[in-house]
CSV table of N, CA and C in Angstrom, one decimal:
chain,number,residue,atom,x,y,z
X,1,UNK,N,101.8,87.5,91.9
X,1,UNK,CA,102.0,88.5,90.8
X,1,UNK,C,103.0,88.0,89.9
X,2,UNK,N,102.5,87.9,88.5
X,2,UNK,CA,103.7,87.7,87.5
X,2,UNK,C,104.1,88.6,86.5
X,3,UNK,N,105.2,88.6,86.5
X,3,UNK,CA,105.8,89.7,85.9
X,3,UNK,C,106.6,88.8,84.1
X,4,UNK,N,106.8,89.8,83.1
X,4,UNK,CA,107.2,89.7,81.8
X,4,UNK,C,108.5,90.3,81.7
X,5,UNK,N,109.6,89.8,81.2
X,5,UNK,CA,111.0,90.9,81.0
X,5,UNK,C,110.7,91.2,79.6
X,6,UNK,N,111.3,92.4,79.5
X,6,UNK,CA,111.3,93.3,78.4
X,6,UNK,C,112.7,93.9,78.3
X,7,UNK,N,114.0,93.4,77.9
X,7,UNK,CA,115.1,93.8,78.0
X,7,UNK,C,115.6,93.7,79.5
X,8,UNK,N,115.9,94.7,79.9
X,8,UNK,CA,116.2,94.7,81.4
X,8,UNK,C,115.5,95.3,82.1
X,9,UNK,N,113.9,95.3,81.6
X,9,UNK,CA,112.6,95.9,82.5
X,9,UNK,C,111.7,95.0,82.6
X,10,UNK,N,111.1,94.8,83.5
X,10,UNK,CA,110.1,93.9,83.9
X,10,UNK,C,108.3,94.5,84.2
X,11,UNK,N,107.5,93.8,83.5
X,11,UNK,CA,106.6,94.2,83.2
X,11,UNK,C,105.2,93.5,83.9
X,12,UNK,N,104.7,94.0,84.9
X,12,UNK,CA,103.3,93.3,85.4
X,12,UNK,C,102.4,92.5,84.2
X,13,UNK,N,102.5,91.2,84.5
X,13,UNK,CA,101.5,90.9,83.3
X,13,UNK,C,100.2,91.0,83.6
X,14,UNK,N,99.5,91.0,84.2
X,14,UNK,CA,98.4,91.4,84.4
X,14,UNK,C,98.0,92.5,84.0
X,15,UNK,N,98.4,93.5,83.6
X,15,UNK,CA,99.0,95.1,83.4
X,15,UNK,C,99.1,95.2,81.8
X,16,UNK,N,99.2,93.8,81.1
X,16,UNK,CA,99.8,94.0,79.9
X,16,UNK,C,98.1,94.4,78.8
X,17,UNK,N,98.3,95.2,77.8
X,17,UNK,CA,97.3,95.0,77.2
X,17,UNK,C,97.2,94.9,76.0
X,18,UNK,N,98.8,95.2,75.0
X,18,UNK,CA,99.5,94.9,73.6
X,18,UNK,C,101.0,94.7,73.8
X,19,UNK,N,101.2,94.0,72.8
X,19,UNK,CA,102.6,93.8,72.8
X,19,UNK,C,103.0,94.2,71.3
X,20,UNK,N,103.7,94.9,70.8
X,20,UNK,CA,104.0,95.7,69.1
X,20,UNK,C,105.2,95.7,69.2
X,21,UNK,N,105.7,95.4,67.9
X,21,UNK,CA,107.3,95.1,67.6
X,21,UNK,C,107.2,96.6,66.2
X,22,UNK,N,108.2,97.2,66.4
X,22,UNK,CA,108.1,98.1,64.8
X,22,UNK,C,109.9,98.2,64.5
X,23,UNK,N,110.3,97.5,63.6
X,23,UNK,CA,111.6,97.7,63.3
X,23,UNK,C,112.2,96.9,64.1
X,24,UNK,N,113.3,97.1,65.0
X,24,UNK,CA,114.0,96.7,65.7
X,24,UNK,C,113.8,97.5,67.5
X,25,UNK,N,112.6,97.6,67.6
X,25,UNK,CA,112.1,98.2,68.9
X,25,UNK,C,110.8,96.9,69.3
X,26,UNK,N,110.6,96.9,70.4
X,26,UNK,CA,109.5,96.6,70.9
X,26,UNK,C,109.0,97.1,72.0
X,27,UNK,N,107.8,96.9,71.8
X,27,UNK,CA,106.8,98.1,72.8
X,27,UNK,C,105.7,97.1,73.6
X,28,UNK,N,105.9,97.6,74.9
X,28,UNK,CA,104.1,96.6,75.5
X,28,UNK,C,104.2,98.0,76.2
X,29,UNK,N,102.0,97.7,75.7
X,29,UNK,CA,101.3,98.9,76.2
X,29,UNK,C,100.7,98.1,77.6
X,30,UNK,N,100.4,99.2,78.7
X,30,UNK,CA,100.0,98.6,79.5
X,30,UNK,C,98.4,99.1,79.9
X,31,UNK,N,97.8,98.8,80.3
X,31,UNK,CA,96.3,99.2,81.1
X,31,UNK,C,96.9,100.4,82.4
X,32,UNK,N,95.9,101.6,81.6
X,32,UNK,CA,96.5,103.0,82.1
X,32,UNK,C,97.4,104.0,81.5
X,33,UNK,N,97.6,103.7,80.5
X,33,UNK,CA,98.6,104.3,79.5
X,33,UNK,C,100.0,104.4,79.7
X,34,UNK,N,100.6,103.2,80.6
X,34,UNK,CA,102.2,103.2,80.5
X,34,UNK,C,102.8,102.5,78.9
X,35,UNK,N,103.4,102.7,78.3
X,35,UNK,CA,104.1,101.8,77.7
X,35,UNK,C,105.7,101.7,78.2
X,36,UNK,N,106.6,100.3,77.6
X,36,UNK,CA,107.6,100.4,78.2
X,36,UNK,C,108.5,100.2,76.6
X,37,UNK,N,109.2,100.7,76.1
X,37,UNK,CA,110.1,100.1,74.9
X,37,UNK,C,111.4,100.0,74.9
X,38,UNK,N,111.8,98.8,74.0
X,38,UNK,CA,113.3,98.0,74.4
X,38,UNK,C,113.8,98.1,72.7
X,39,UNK,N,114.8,98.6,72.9
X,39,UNK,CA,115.5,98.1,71.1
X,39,UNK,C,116.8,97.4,71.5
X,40,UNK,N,116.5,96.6,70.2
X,40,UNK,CA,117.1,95.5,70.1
X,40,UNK,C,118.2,96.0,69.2
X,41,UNK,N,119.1,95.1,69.1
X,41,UNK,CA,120.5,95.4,67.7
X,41,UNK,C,119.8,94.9,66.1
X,42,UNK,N,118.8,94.2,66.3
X,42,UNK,CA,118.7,94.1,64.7
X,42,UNK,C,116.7,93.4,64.7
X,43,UNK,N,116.4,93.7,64.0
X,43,UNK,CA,114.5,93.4,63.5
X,43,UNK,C,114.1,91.9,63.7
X,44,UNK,N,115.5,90.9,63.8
X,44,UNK,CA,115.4,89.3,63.7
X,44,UNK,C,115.5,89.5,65.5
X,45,UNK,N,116.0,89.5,66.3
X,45,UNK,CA,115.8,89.8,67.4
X,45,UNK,C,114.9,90.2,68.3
X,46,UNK,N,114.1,91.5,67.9
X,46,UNK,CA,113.1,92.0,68.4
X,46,UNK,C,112.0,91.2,68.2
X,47,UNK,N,111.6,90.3,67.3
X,47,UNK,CA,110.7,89.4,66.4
X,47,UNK,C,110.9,88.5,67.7
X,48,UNK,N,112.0,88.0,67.7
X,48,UNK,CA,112.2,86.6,68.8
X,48,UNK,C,111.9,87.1,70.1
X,49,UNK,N,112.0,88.3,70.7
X,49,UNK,CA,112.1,88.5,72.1
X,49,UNK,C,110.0,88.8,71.9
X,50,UNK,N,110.0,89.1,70.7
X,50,UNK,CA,108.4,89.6,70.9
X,50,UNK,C,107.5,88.3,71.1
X,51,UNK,N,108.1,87.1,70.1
X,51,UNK,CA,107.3,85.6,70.5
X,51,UNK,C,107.7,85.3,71.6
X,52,UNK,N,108.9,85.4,72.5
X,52,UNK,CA,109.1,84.8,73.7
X,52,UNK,C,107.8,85.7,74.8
X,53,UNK,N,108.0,86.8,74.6
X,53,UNK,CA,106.8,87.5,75.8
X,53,UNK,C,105.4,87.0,75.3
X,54,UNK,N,105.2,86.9,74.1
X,54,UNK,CA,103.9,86.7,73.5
X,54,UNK,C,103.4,85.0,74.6
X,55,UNK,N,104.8,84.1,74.3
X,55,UNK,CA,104.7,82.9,74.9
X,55,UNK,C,104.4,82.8,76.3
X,56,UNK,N,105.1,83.5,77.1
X,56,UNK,CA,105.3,83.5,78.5
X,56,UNK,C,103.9,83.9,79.2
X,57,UNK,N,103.3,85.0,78.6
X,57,UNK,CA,102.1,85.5,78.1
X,57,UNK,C,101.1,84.4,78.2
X,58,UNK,N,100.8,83.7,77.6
X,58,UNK,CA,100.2,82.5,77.4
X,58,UNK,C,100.4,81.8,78.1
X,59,UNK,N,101.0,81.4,78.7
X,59,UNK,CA,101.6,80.8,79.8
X,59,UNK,C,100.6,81.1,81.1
X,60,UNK,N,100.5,82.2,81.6
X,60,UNK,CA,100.3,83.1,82.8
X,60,UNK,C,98.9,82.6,82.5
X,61,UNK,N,98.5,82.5,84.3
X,61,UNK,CA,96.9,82.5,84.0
X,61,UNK,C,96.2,83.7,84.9
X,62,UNK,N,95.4,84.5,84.5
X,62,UNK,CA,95.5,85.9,85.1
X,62,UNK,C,93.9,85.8,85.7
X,63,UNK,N,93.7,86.1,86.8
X,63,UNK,CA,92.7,86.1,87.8
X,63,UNK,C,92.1,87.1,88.0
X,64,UNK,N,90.6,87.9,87.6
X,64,UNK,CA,90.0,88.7,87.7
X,64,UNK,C,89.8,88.9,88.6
């Protein structure tokens, strides 16, 4: 099982189904209707933490 950090929350990736950045917040929706959201101190931040999960993401190879 692999998991995504989102701030100081960690997030099943398998689980993951969007990842949305709005302002200086970011949000991942999950399969089932959890979402989890993280705000950051400024919109250049959130941007960076949103390509790092986007990457990690990509990364993961998820097994049906």
């Amino acid at each position: 099982m692999k998991f995504v950090l989102l701030g100081n929350k960690s997030v099943r990736a398998d689980r993951v189904e969007a990842v949305q950045i709005y302002a200086d917040a970011v949000t991942i929706y999950c399969i089932g209707g959890s979402q989890y959201t993280y705000f950051y101190k400024s919109q250049n931040e959130a941007k960076l933490a949103r390509d790092r999960i986007i990457a990690e993401l990509e990364k993961i190879e998820i097994k049906a």
